[in-house]
GROMACS .gro file of C-alpha atoms in nm:
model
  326
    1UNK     CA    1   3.083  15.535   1.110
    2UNK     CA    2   3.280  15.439   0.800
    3UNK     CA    3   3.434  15.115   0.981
    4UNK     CA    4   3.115  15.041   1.117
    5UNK     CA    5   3.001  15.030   0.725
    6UNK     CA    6   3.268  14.883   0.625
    7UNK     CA    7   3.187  14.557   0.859
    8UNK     CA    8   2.816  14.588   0.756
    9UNK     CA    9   2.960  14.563   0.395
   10UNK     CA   10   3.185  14.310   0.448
   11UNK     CA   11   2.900  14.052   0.553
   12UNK     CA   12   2.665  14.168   0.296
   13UNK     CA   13   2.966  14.029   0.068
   14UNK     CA   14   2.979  13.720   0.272
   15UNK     CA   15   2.591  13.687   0.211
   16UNK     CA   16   2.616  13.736  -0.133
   17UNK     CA   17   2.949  13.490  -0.184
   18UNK     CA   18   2.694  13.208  -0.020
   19UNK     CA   19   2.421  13.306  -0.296
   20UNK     CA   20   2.656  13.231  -0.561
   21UNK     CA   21   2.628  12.829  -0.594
   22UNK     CA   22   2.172  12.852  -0.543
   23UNK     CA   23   2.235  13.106  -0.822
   24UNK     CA   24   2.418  12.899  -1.026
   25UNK     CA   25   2.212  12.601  -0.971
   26UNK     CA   26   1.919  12.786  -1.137
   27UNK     CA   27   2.092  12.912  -1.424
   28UNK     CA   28   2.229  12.623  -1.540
   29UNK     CA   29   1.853  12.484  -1.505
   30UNK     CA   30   1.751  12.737  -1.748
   31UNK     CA   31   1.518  12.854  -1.515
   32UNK     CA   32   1.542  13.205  -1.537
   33UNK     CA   33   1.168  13.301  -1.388
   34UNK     CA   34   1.280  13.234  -1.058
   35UNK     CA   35   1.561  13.388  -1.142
   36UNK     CA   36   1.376  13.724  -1.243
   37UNK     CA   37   1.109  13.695  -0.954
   38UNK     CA   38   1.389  13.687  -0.699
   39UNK     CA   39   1.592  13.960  -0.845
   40UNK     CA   40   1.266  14.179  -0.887
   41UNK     CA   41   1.215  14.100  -0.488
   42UNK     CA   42   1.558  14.190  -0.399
   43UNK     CA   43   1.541  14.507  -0.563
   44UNK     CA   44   1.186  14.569  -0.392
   45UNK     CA   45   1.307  14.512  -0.084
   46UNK     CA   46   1.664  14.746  -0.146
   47UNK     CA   47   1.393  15.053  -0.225
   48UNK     CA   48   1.155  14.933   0.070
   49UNK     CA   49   1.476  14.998   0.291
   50UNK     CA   50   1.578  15.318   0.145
   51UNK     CA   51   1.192  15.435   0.219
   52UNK     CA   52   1.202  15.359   0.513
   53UNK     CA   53   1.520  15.515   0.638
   54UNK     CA   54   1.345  15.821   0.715
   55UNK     CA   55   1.149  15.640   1.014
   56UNK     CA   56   1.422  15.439   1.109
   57UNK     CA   57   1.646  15.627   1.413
   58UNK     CA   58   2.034  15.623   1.393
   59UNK     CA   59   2.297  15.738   1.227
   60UNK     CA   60   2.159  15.690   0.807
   61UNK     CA   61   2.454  15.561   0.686
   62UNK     CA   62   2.512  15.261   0.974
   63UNK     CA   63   2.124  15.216   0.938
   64UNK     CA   64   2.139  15.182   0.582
   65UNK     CA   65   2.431  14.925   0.576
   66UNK     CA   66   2.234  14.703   0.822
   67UNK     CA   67   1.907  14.776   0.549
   68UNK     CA   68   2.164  14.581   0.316
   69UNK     CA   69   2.245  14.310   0.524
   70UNK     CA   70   1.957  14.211   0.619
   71UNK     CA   71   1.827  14.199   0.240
   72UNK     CA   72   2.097  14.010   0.129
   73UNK     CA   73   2.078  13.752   0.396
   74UNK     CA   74   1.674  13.707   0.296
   75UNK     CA   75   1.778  13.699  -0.026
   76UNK     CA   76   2.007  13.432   0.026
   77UNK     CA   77   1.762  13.222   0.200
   78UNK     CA   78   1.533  13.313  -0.051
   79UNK     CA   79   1.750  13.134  -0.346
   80UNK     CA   80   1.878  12.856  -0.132
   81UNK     CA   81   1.539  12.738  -0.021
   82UNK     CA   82   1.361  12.745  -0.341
   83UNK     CA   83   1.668  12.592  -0.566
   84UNK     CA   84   1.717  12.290  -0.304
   85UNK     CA   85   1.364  12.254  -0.274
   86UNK     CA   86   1.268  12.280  -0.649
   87UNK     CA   87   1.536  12.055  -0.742
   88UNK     CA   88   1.551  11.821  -0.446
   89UNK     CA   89   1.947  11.887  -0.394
   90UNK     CA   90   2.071  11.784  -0.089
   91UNK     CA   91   2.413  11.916   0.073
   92UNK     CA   92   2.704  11.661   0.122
   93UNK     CA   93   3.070  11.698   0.191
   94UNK     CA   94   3.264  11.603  -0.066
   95UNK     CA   95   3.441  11.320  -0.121
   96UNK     CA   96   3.566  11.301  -0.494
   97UNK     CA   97   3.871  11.525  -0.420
   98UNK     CA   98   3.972  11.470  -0.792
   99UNK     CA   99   3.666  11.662  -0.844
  100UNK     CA  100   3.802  11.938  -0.563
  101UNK     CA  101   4.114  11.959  -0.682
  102UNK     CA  102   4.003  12.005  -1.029
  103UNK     CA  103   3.754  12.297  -0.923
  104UNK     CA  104   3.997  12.434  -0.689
  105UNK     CA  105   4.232  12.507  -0.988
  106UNK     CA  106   3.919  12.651  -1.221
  107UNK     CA  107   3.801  12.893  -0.916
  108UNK     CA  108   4.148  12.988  -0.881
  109UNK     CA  109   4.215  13.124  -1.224
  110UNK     CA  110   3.886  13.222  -1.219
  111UNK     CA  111   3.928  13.482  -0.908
  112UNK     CA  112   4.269  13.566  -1.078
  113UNK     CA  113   4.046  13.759  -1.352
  114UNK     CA  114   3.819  13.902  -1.082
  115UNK     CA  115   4.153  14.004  -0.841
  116UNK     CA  116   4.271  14.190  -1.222
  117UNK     CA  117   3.944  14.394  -1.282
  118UNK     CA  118   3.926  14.492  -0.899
  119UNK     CA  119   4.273  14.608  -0.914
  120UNK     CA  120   4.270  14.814  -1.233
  121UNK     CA  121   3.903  14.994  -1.131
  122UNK     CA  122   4.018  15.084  -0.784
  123UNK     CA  123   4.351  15.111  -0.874
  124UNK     CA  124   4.206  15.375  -1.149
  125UNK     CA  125   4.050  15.534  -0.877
  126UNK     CA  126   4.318  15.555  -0.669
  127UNK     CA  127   4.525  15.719  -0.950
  128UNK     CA  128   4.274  15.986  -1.037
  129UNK     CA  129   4.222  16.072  -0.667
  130UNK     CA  130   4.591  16.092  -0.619
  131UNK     CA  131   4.629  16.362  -0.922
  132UNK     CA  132   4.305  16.513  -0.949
  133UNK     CA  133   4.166  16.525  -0.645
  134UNK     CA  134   3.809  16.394  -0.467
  135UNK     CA  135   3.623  16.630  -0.692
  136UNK     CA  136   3.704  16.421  -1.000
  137UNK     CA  137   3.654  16.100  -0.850
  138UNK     CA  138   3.287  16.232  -0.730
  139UNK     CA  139   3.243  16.186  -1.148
  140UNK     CA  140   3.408  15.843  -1.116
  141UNK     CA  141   3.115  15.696  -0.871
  142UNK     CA  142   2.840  15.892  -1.088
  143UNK     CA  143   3.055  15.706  -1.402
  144UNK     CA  144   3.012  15.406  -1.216
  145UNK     CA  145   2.638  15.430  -1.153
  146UNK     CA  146   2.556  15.459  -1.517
  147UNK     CA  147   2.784  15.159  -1.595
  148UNK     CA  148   2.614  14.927  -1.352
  149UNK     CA  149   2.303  15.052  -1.471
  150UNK     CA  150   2.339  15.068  -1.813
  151UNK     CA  151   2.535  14.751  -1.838
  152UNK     CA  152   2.338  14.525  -1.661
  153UNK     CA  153   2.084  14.494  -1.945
  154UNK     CA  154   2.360  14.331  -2.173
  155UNK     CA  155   2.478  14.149  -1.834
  156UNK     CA  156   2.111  13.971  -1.776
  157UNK     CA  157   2.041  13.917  -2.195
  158UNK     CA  158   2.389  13.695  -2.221
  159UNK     CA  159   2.319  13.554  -1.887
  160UNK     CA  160   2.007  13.368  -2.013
  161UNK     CA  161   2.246  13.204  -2.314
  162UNK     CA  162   2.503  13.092  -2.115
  163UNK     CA  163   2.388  12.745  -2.014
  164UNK     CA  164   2.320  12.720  -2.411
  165UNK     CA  165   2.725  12.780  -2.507
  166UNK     CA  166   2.817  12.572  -2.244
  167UNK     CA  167   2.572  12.285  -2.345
  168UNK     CA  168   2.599  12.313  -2.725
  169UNK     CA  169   3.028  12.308  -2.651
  170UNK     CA  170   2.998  12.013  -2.391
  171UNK     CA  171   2.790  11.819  -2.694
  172UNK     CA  172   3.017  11.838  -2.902
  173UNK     CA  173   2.736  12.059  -3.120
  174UNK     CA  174   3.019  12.305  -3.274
  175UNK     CA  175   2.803  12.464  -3.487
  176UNK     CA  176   2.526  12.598  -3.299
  177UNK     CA  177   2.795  12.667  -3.055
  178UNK     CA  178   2.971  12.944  -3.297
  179UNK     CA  179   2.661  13.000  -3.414
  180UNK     CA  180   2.532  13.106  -3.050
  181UNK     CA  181   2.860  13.336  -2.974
  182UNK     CA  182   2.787  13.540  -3.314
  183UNK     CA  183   2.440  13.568  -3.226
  184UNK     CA  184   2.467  13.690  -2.799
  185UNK     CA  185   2.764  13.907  -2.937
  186UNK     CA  186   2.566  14.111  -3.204
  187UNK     CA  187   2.221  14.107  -2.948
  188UNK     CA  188   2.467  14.231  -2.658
  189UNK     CA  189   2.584  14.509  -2.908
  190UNK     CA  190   2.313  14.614  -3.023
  191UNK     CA  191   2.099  14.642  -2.709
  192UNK     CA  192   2.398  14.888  -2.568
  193UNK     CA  193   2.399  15.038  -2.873
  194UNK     CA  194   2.033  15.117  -2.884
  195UNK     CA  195   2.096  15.316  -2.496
  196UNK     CA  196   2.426  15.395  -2.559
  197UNK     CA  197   2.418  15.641  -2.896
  198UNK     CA  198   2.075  15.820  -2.726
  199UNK     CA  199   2.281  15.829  -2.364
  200UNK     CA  200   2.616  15.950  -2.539
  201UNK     CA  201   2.396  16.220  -2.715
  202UNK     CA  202   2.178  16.331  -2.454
  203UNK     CA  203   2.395  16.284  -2.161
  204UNK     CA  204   2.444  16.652  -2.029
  205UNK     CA  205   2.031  16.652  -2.025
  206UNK     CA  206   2.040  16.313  -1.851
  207UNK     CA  207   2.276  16.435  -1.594
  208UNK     CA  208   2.123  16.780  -1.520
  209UNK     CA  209   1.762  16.572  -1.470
  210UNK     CA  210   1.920  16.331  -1.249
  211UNK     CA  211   2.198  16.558  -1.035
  212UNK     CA  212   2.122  16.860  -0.830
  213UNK     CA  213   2.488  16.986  -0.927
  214UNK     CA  214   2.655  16.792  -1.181
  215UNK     CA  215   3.089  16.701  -1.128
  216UNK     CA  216   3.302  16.818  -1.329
  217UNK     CA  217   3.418  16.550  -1.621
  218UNK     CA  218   3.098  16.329  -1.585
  219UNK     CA  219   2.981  16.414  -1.867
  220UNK     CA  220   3.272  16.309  -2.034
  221UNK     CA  221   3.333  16.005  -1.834
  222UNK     CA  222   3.003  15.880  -1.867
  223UNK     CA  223   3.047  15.907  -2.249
  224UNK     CA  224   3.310  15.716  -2.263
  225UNK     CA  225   3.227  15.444  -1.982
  226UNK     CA  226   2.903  15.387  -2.256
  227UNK     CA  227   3.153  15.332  -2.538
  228UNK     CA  228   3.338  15.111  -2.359
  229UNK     CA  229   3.071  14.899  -2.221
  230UNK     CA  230   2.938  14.874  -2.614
  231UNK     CA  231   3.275  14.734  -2.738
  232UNK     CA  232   3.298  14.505  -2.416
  233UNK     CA  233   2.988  14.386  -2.502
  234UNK     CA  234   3.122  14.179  -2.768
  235UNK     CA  235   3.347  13.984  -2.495
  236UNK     CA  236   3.078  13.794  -2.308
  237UNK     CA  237   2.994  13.494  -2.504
  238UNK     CA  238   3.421  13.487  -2.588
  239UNK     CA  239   3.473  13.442  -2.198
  240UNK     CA  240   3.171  13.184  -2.144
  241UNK     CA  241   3.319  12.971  -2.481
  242UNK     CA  242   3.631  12.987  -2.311
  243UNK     CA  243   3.469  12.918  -1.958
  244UNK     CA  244   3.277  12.608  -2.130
  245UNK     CA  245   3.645  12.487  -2.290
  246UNK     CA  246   3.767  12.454  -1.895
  247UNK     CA  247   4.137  12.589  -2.074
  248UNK     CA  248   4.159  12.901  -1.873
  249UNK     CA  249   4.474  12.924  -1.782
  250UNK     CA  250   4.699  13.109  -2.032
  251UNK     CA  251   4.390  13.285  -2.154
  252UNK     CA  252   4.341  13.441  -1.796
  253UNK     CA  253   4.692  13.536  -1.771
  254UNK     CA  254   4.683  13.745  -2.141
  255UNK     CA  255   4.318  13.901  -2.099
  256UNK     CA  256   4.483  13.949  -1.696
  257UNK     CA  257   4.793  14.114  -1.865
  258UNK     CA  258   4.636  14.328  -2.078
  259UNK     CA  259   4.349  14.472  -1.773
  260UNK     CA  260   4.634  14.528  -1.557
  261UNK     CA  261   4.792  14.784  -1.765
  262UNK     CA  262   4.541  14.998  -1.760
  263UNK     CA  263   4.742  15.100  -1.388
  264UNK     CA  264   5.087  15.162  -1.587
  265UNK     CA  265   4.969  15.337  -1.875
  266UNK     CA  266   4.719  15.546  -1.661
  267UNK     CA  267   4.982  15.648  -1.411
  268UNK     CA  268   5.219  15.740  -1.724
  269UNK     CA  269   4.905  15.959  -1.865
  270UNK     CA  270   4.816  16.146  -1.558
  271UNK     CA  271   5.182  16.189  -1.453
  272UNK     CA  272   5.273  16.319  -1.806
  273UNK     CA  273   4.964  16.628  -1.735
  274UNK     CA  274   4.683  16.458  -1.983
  275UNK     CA  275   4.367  16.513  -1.857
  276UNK     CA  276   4.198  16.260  -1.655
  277UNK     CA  277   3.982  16.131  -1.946
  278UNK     CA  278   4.265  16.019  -2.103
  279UNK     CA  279   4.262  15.727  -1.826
  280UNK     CA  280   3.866  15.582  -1.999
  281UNK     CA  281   4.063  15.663  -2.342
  282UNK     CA  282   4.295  15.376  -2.205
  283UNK     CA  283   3.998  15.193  -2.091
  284UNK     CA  284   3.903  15.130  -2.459
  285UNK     CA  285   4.218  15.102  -2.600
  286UNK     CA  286   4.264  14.831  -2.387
  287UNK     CA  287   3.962  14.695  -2.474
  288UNK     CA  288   3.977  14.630  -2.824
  289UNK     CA  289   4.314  14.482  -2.765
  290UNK     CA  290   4.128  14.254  -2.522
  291UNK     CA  291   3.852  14.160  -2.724
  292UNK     CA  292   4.107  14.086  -3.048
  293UNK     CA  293   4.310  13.889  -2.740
  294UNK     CA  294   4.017  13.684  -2.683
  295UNK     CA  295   3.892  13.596  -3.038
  296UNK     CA  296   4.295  13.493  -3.030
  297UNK     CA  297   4.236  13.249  -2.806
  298UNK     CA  298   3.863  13.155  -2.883
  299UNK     CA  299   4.021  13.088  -3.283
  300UNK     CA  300   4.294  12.815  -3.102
  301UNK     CA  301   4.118  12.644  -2.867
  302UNK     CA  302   3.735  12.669  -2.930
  303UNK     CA  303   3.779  12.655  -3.313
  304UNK     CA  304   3.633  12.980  -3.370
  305UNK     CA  305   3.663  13.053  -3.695
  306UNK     CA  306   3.799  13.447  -3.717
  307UNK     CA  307   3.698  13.565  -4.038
  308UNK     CA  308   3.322  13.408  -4.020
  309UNK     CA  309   3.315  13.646  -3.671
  310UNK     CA  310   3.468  13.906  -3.882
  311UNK     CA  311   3.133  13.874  -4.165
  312UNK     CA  312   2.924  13.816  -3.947
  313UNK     CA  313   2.938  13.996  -3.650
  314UNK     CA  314   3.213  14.309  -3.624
  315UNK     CA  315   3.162  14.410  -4.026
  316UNK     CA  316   2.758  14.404  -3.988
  317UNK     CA  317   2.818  14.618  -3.605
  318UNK     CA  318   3.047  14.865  -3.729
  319UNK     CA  319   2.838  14.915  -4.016
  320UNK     CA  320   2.479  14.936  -3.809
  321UNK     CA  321   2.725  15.209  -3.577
  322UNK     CA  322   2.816  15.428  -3.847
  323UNK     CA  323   2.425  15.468  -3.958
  324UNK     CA  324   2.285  15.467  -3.613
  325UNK     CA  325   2.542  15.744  -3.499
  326UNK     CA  326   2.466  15.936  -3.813
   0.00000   0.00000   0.00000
């Protein structure tokens, strides 16, 4: 059953992968309606699926894999027949391999960030399973849950400015441009922090409401998953400046550098008998040394100035954190 999943899986990723350039095409049309409408359908048709599992006969998990499949594939069609249609765009092969070449190298330090973040979260996981057992790791997916949930507000918020960075940097408009990555990086802060300091607070209540039997260490992992997500928060509009610059390539292999030891540091932890929430303790260790990474970079070759960020965004955060926790 778990192979047979596992295929299912594997071409609701290739579904998804195909999504990714209709997806694109409407976001950098600003047109995030259709955007909404279409993610509000896919998630309609995720919980149709689930509600109907009960009538559906077969083994649940193969049955709920296909469920998946077939809702990503509509949803694929879905995008790719509105954004052609809506913006009359009609599919070539292409011919300007300057152009491919050039895009080649972008997507490929591009997926060199994405291959760093997949190896340091499942090579987390891997880690605590390996010293702690499945029982801990049944906290890591509930962890995970609330992260996906939680963060995807922040996630859909700096979404929506995106094609505004990359505009205001491509016109040469440098001060909007700054002025938009202080402005997305104190919204995207402040919206975690107004469901992360309630969450952090709460989260045993939370937990009990939403669990029949609650793991041990989600509590604590959840915790600090939310204070992680807050500080990473800031890093959005930092990645799309940099993203907008097209100068990627040392940047991706310091922010890569500094995600990928997470595995050595964690492995040192656990081995050394700290308890497994010392790994998320990494997590945001490693975090702020990202973000101050980032504003490194941002400072050298987006012109960010450091100590206008500094005023205006981090000294006004930590100061709204310190009442707001109080």
């Amino acid at each position: 059953l778990a192979v047979v999943a596992f295929h299912l899986a594997v071409a609701a990723t290739c579904a998804n992968v195909l999504r990714v350039p209709f997806y694109a095409l409407l976001i950098s049309y600003e047109n995030m309606s259709a955007v909404a409408y279409l993610s509000i359908m896919e998630a309609a048709l995720k919980l149709g699926g689930v509600l109907l599992l009960p009538l559906i006969p077969g083994e649940k998990l193969v049955v709920y894999s296909l469920v998946l499949v077939v809702v990503y594939v509509l949803v694929l069609f879905s995008f790719a027949v509105f954004a052609l249609l809506r913006y009359h765009i009609v599919l070539r092969r292409v011919s300007d391999w300057r152009l491919l070449r050039e895009f080649t190298g972008f997507s490929g330090w591009n997926v060199l960030g994405g291959v760093a973040d997949v190896a340091y979260q499942q090579g987390t996981n891997l880690l605590i399973n390996h010293f702690c057992g499945v029982a801990v790791n049944a906290a890591v997916g509930v962890m995970n849950q609330v992260r996906t949930a939680v963060y995807s507000f922040v996630y859909n918020m700096q979404l929506a400015a995106n094609p505004q960075i990359i505009k205001s940097y491509s016109a040469g408009d440098f001060q909007w441009f700054h002025s938009l990555i202080s402005l997305v990086s104190r919204a995207g802060f402040a919206l975690m922090l107004m469901m992360g300091i309630p969450l952090i607070l709460n989260m045993e209540y939370v937990l009990d409401l939403w669990l029949v039997s609650v793991p041990d260490y989600a509590v604590q992992f959840c915790r600090l998953i939310l204070v992680f997500c807050t500080v990473d928060s800031l890093t959005g509009p930092l990645w799309v400046a940099m993203q907008a610059s097209g100068k990627i390539s040392f940047y991706t292999l310091a922010t890569s550098s500094v995600v990928l030891l997470n595995l050595p540091l964690s492995y040192i932890s656990l081995k050394a008998g700290y308890p497994p929430v010392s790994v998320y303790v990494i997590q945001i260790g490693l975090c702020l040394m990202s973000l101050i990474v980032k504003l490194l970079f941002a400072s050298r070759l987006v012109g960010l100035r450091l100590m206008d960020f500094l005023k205006e965004v981090i000294l006004p955060l930590v100061a709204v954190t310190v009442i707001s926790s109080a």
